[in-house]
mmCIF file of C-alpha atoms in Angstrom:
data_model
loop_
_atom_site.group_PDB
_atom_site.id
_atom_site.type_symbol
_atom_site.label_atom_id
_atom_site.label_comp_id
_atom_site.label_asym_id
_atom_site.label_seq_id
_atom_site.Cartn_x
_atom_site.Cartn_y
_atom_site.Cartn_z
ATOM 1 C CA UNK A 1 0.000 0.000 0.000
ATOM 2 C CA UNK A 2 1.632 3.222 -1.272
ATOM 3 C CA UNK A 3 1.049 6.015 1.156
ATOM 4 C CA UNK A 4 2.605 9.000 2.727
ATOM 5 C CA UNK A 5 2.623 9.326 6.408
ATOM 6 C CA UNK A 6 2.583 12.198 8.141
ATOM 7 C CA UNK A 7 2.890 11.794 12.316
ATOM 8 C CA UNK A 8 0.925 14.277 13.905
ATOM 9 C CA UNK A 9 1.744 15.350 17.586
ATOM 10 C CA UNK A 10 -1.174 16.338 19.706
ATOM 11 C CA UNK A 11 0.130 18.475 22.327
ATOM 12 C CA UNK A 12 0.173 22.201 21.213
ATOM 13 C CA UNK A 13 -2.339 21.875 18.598
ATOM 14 C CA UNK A 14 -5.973 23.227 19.705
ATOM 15 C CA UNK A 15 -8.848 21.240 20.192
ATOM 16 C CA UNK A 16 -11.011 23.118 18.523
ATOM 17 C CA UNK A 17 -10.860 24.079 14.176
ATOM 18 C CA UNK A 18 -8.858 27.215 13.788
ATOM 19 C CA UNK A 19 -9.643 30.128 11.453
ATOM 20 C CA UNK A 20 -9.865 28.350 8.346
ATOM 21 C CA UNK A 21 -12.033 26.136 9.954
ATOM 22 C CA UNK A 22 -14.496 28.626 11.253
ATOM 23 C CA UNK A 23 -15.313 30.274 8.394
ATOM 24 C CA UNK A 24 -16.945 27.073 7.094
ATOM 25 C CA UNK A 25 -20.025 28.041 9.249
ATOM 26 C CA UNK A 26 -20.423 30.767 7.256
ATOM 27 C CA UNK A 27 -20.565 29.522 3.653
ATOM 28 C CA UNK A 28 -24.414 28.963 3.656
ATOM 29 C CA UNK A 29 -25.316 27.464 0.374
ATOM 30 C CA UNK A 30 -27.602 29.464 -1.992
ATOM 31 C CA UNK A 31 -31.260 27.506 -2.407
ATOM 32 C CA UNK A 32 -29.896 25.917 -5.701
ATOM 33 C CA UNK A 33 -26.249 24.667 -4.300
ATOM 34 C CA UNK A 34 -25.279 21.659 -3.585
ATOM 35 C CA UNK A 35 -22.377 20.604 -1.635
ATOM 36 C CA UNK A 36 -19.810 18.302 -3.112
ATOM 37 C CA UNK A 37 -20.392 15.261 -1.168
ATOM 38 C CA UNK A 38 -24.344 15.730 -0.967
ATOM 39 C CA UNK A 39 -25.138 15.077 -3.924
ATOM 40 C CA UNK A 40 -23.824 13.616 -7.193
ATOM 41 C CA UNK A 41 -20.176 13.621 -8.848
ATOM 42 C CA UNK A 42 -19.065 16.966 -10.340
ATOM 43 C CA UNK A 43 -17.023 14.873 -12.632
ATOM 44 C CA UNK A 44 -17.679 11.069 -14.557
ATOM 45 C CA UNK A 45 -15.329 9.292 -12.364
ATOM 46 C CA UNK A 46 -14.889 11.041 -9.514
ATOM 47 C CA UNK A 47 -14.073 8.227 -6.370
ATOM 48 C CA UNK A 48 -14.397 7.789 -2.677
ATOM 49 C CA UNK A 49 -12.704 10.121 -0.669
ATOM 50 C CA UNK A 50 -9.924 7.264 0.707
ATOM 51 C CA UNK A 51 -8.879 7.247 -2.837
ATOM 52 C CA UNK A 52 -5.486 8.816 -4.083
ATOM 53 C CA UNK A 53 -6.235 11.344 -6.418
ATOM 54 C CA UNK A 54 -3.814 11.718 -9.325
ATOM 55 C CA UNK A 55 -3.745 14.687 -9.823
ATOM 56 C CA UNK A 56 -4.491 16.776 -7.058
ATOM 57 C CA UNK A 57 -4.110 20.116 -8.978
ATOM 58 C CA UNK A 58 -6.956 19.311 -11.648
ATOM 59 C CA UNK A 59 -9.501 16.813 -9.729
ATOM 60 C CA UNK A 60 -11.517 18.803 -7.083
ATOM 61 C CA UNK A 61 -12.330 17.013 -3.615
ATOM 62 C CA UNK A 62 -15.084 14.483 -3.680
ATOM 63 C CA UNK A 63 -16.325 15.728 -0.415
ATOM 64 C CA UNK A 64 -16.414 19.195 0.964
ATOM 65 C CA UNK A 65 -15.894 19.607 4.678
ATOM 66 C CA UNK A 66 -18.920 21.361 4.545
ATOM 67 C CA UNK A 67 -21.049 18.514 3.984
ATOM 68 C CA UNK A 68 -18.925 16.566 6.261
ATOM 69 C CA UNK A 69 -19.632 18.999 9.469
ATOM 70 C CA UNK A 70 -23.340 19.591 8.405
ATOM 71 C CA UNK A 71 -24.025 15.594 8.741
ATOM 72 C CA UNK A 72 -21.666 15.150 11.693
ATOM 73 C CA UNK A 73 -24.499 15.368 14.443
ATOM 74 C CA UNK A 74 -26.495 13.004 12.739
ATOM 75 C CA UNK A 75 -24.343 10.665 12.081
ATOM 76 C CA UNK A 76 -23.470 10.656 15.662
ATOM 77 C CA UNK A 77 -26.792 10.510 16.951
ATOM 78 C CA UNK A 78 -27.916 7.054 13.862
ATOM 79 C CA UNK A 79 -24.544 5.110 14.822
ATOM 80 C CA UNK A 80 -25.630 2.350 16.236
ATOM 81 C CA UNK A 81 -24.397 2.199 20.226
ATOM 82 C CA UNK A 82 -25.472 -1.836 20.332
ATOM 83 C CA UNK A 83 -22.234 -2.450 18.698
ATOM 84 C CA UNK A 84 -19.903 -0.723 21.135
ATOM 85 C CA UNK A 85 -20.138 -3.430 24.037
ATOM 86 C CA UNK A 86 -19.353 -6.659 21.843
ATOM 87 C CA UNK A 87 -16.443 -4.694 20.449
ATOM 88 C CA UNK A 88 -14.872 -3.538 23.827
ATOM 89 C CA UNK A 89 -14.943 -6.777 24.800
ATOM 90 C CA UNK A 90 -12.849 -8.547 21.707
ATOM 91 C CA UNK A 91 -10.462 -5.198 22.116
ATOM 92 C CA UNK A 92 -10.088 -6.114 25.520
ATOM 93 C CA UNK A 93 -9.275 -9.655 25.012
ATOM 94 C CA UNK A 94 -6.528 -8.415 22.433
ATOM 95 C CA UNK A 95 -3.204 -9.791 22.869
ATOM 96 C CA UNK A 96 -0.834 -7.018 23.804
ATOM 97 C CA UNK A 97 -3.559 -4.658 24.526
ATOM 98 C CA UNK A 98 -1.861 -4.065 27.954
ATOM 99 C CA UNK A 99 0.756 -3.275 27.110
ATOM 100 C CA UNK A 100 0.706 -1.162 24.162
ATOM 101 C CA UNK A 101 -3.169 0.111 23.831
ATOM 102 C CA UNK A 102 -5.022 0.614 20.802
ATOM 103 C CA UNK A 103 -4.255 1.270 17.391
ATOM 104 C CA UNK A 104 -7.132 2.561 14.903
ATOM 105 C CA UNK A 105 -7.340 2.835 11.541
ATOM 106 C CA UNK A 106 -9.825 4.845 10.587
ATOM 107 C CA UNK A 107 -10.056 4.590 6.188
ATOM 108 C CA UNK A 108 -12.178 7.544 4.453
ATOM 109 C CA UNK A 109 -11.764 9.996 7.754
ATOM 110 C CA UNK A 110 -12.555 13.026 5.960
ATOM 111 C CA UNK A 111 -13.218 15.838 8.572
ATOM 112 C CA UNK A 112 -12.729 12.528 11.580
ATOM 113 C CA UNK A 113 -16.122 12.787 12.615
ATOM 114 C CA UNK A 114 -15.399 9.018 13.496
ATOM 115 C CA UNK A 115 -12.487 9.355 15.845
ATOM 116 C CA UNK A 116 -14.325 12.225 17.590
ATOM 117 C CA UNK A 117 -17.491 9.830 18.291
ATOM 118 C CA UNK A 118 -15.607 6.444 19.229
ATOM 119 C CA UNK A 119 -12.604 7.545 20.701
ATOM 120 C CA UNK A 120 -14.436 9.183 23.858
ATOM 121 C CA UNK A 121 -16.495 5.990 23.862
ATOM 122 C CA UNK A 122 -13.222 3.613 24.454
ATOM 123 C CA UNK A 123 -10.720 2.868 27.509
ATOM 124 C CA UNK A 124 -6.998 2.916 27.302
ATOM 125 C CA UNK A 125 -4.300 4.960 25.568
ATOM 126 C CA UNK A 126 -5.333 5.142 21.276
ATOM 127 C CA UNK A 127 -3.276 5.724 18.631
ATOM 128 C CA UNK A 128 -5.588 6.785 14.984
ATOM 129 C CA UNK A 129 -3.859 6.077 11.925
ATOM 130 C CA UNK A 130 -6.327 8.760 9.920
ATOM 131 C CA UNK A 131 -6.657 7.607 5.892
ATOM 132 C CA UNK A 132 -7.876 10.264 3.111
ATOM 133 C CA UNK A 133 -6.590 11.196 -0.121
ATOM 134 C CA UNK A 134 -7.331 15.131 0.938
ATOM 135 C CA UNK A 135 -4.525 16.706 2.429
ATOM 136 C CA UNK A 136 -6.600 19.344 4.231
ATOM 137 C CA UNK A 137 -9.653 17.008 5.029
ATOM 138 C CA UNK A 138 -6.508 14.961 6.781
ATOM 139 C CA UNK A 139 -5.038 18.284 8.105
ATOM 140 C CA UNK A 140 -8.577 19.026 9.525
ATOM 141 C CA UNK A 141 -9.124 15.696 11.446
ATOM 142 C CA UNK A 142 -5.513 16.115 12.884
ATOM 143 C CA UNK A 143 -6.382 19.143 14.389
ATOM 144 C CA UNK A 144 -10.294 18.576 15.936
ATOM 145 C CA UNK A 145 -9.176 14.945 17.074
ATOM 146 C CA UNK A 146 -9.979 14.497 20.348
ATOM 147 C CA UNK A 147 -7.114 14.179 23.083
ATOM 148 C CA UNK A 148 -8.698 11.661 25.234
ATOM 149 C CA UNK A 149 -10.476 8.173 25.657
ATOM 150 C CA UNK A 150 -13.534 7.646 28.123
ATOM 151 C CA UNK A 151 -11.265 6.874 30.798
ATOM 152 C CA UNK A 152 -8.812 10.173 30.386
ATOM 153 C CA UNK A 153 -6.016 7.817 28.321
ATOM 154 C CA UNK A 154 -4.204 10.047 25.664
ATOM 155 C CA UNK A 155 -5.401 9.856 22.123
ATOM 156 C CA UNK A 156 -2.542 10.499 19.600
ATOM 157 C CA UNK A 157 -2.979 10.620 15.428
ATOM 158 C CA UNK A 158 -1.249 10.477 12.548
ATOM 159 C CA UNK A 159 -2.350 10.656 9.061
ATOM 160 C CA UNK A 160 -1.628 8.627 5.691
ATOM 161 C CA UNK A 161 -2.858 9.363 2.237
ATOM 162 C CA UNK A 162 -3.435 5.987 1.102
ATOM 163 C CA UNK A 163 -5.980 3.724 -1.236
ATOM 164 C CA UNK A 164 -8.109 1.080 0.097
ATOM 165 C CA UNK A 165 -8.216 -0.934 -3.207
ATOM 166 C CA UNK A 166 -4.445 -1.874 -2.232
ATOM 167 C CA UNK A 167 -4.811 -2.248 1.613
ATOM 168 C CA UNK A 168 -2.902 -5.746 2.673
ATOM 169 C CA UNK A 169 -2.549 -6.939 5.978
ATOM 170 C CA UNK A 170 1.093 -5.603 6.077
ATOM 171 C CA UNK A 171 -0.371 -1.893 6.161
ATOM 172 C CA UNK A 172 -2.704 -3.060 8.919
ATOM 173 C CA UNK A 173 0.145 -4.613 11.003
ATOM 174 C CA UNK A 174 -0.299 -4.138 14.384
ATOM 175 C CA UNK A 175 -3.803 -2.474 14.067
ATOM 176 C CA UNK A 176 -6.406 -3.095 16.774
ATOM 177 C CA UNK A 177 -9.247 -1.785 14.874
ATOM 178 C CA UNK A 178 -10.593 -0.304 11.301
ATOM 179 C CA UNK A 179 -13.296 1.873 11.469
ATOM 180 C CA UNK A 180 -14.938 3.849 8.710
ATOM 181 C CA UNK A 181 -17.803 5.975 8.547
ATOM 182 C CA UNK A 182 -20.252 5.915 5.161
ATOM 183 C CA UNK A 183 -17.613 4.099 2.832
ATOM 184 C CA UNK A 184 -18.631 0.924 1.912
ATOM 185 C CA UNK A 185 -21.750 1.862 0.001
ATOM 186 C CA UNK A 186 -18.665 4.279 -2.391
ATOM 187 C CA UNK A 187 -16.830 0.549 -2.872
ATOM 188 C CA UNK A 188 -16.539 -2.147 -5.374
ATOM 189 C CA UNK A 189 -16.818 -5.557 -4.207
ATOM 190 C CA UNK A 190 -13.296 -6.228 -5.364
ATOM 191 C CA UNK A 191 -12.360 -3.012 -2.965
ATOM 192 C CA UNK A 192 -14.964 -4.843 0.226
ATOM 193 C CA UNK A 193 -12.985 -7.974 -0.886
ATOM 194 C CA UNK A 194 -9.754 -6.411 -0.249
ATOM 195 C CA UNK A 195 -10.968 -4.376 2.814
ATOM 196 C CA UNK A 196 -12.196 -8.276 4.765
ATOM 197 C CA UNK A 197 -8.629 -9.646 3.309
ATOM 198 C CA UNK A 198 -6.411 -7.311 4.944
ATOM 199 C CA UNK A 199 -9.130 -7.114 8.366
ATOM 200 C CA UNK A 200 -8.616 -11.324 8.483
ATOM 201 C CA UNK A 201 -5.176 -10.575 7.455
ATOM 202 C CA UNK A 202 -4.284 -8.979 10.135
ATOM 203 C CA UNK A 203 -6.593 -10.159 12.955
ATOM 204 C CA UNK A 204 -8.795 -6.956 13.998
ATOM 205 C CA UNK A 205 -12.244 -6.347 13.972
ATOM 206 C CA UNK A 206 -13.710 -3.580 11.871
ATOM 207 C CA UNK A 207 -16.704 -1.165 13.061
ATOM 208 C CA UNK A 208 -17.629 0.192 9.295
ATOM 209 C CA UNK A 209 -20.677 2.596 9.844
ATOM 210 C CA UNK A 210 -23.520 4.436 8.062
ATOM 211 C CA UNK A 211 -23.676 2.363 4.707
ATOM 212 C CA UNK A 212 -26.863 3.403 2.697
ATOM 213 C CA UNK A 213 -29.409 0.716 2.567
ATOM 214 C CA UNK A 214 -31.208 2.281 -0.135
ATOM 215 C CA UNK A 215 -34.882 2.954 1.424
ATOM 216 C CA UNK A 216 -36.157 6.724 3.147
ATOM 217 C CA UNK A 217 -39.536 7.489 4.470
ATOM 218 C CA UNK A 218 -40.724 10.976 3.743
ATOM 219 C CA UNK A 219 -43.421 12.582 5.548
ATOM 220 C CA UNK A 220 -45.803 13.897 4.381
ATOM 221 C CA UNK A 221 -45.565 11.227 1.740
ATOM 222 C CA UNK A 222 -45.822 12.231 -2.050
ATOM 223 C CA UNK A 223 -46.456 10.621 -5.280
ATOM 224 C CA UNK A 224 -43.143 10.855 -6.401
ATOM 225 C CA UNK A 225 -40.925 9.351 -3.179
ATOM 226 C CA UNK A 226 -40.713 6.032 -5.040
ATOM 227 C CA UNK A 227 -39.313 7.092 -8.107
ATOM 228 C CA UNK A 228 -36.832 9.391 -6.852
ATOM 229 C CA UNK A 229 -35.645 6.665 -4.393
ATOM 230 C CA UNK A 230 -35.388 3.951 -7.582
ATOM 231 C CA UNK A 231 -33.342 6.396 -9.248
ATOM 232 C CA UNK A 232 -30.974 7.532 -6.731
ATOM 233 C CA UNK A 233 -30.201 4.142 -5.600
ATOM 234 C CA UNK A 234 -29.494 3.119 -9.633
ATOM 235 C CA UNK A 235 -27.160 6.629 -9.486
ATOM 236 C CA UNK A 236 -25.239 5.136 -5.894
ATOM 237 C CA UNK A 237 -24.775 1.749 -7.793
ATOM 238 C CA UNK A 238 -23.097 3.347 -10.782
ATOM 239 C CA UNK A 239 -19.706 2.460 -12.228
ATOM 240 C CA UNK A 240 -19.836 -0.905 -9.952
ATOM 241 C CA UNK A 241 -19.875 1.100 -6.901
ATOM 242 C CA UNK A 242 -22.327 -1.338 -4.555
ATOM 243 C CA UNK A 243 -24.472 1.376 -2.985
ATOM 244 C CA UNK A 244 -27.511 0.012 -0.854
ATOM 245 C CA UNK A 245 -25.972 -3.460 -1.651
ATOM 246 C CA UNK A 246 -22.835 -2.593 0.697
ATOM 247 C CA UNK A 247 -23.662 -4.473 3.609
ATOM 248 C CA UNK A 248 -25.087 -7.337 2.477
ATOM 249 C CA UNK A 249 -21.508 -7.875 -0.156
ATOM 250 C CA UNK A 250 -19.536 -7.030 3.003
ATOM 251 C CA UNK A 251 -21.737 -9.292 5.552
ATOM 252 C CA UNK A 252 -20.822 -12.346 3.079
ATOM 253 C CA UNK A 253 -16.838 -10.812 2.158
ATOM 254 C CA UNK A 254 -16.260 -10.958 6.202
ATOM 255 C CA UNK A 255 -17.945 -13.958 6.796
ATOM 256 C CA UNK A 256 -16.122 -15.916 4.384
ATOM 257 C CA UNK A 257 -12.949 -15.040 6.082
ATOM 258 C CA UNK A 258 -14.174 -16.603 9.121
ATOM 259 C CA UNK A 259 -15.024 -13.211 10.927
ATOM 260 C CA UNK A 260 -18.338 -13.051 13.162
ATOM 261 C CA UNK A 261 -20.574 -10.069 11.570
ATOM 262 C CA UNK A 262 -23.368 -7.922 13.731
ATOM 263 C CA UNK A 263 -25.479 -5.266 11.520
ATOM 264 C CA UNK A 264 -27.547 -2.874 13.309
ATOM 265 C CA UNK A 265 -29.391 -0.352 11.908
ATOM 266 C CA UNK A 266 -28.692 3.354 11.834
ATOM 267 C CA UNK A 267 -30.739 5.876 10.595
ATOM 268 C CA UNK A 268 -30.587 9.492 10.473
ATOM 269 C CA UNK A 269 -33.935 10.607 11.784
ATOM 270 C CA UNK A 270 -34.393 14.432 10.172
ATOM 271 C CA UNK A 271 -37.200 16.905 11.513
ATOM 272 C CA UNK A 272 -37.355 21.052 11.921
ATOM 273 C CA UNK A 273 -34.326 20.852 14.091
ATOM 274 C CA UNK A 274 -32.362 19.549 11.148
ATOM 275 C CA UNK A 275 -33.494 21.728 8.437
ATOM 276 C CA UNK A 276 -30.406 22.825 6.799
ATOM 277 C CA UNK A 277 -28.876 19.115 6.119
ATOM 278 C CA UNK A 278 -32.312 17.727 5.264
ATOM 279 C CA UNK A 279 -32.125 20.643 2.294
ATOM 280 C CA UNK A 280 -28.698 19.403 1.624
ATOM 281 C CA UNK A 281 -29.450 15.828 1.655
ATOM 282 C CA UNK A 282 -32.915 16.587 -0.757
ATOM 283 C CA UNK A 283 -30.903 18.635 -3.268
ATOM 284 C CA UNK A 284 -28.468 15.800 -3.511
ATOM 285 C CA UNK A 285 -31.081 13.228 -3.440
ATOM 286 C CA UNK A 286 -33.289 14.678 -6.227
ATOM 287 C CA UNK A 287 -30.069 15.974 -8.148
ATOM 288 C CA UNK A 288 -27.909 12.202 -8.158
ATOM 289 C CA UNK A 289 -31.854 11.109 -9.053
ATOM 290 C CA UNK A 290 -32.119 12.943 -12.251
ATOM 291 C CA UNK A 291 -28.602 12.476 -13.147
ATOM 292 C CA UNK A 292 -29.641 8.742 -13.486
ATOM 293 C CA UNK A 293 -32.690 9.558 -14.751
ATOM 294 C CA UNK A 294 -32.887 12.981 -17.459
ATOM 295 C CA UNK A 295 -36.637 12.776 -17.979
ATOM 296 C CA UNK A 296 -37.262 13.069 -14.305
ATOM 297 C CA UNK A 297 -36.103 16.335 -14.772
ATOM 298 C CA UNK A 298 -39.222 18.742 -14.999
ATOM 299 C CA UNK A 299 -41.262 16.866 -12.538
ATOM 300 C CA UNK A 300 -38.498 16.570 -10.248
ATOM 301 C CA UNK A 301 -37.888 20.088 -9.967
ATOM 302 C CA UNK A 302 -41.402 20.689 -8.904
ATOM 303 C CA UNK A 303 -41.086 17.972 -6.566
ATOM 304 C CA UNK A 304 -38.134 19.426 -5.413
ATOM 305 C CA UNK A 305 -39.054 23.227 -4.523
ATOM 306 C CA UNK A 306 -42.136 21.237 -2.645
ATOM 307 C CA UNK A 307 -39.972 19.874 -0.628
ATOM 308 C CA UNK A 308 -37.295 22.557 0.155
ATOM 309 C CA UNK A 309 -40.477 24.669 1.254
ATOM 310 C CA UNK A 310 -42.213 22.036 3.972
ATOM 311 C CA UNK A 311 -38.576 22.098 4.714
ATOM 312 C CA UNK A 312 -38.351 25.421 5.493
ATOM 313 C CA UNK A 313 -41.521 25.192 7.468
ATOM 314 C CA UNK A 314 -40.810 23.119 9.594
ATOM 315 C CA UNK A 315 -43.185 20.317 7.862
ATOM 316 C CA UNK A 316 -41.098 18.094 6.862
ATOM 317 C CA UNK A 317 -40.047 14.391 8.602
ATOM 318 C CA UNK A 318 -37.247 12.180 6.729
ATOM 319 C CA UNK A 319 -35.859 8.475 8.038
ATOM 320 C CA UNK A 320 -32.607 7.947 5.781
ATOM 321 C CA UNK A 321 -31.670 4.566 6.577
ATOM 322 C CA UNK A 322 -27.739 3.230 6.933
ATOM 323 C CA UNK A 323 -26.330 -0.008 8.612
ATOM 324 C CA UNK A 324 -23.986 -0.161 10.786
ATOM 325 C CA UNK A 325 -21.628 -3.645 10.000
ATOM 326 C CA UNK A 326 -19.244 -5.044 13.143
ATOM 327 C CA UNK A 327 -16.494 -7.804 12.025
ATOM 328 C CA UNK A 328 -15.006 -9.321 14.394
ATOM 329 C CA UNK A 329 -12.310 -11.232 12.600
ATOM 330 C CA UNK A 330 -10.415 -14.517 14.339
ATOM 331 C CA UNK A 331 -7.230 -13.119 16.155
ATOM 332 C CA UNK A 332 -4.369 -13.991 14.397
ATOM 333 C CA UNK A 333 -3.376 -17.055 16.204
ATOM 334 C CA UNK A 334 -6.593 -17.463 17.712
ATOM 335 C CA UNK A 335 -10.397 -18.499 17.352
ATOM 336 C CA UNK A 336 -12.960 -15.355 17.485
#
């Protein structure tokens, strides 16, 4: 696995985003933007966000941070909690866990929404290896990690710019964990092949969360849901990306390796109090919808501004539903 690592001290950095990172609060889109990472590819080939870009100058980030902070407090609120307690207990039965603590790999990290959710949610001193091809969505995550596990341990990072499709045990030697957050569904199956290989590989369990499963509820319902939600889920499963079919590819990839598999579900429960990413996620929706589908176009748009507008009043309930996938893979040397 090709990568460039960058170790990133905590001490002396602040806990909080600095300047650059404020001003991201105050780039409200306009009522017909969409943030990259809400809604469709800006360019025909465009790839995950844990994939090296060639050339950095030309090919604009997949995902915005943005998009990434808007959906944070959602995403922490869907993961699904019923997962933590069977994974504390295989990290706790790790050999050399005593000793050494725990070493994460988190793969996608973007803006590391992840490490700031499960590292406060974990004993012992943690070391996260962040992955990203974006040097500032890497930079970011360095800087808002947080400094401590549930039980006051340090938390340390360091970040790599690497490419799942060639992860191999060897880059995951010595890892405790891999955790992503909404990656799978952006995979191939040869990638989730890879992804179980290097996890059995190397004897850790992965916590992989928020994977599309391809249905929402909208309420008030309208004509129209059903198409739009046929559409989009065609759009997510484009260029042999496996979309809503993520999790059931990756339940059968982990499996086969001899790893025991939990799915929970996780949902992202949207009402008045989440107005301005539910007008994200519909502009995205609709827009990845009629990418798939041109002749959607004109009644699309009309379903679209009635949408944004119970939105905006408050009238508006959406269920997006994820899974949440926990592998826990037989410890090298041992039987899970």
């Amino acid at each position: 696995m090709s990568e460039t690592t960058t170790t990133t001290p905590t001490e002396g950095i602040p806990a909080q985003p600095g300047p650059r990172d404020e001003m991201l609060s105050d780039q409200t889109p306009g009522p017909s933007d969409v943030i990259p990472g809400a809604g469709p590819a800006a360019r025909a080939g465009e790839r995950a966000t844990v994939r090296l870009r060639e050339d950095a100058a030309e090919e604009p980030p997949r995902y915005a941070p943005e998009w990434l902070q808007l959906r944070e407090s959602a995403d922490a609120d869907a993961r699904a909690l019923d997962l933590l307690d069977p994974l504390r207990i295989r990290l706790a039965d790790m050999p050399g866990r005593a000793s050494g603590g725990l070493v994460v790999h988190d793969l996608g990290c973007g803006t590391g929404s992840m490490g700031r959710w499960l590292a406060p949610r974990l004993d012992g001193p943690q070391h996260w290896v962040l992955h990203d091809r974006d040097p500032y969505l890497l930079h970011f995550a360095a800087v808002a990690s947080p400094r401590a596990a549930a039980d006051g341990s340090r938390v340390t990072v360091e970040t790599r710019r690497g490419d799942v499709a060639r992860l191999t045990p060897d880059a995951l030697l010595g890892a405790s964990l891999v955790t992503a957050s909404a990656l799978l569904d952006v995979l191939t199956r040869e990638e989730v092949e890879t992804l179980a290989e290097a996890c059995a590989g190397a004897g850790c369990p992965a916590l992989l969360t928020l994977s599309v499963a391809g249905r929402v509820e909208l309420t008030p319902a309208h004509p129209l849901d059903a198409e739009i939600a046929e559409a989009f889920n065609a759009h997510q499963r484009r260029g042999g990306l496996l979309g809503p079919d993520a999790i059931t590819v990756a339940c059968e990839a982990f499996s086969e390796r001899g790893a025991t598999v939990k799915v929970n579900p996780s949902a992202w429960r949207l009402g008045p109090a989440e107005s301005a990413l539910t007008a994200q996620w519909l502009r995205g929706w609709v827009g990845a919808a009629v990418e798939q589908r041109p002749e959607l176009r004109e009644r699309a748009d009309r379903y679209l501004q009635e949408r944004l507008a119970a939105c905006e009043a408050g009238e508006l309930g959406v269920v997006v539903h994820h899974s949440d996938l926990l592998a826990l893979a037989r410890p090298k040397g041992g039987e899970s």
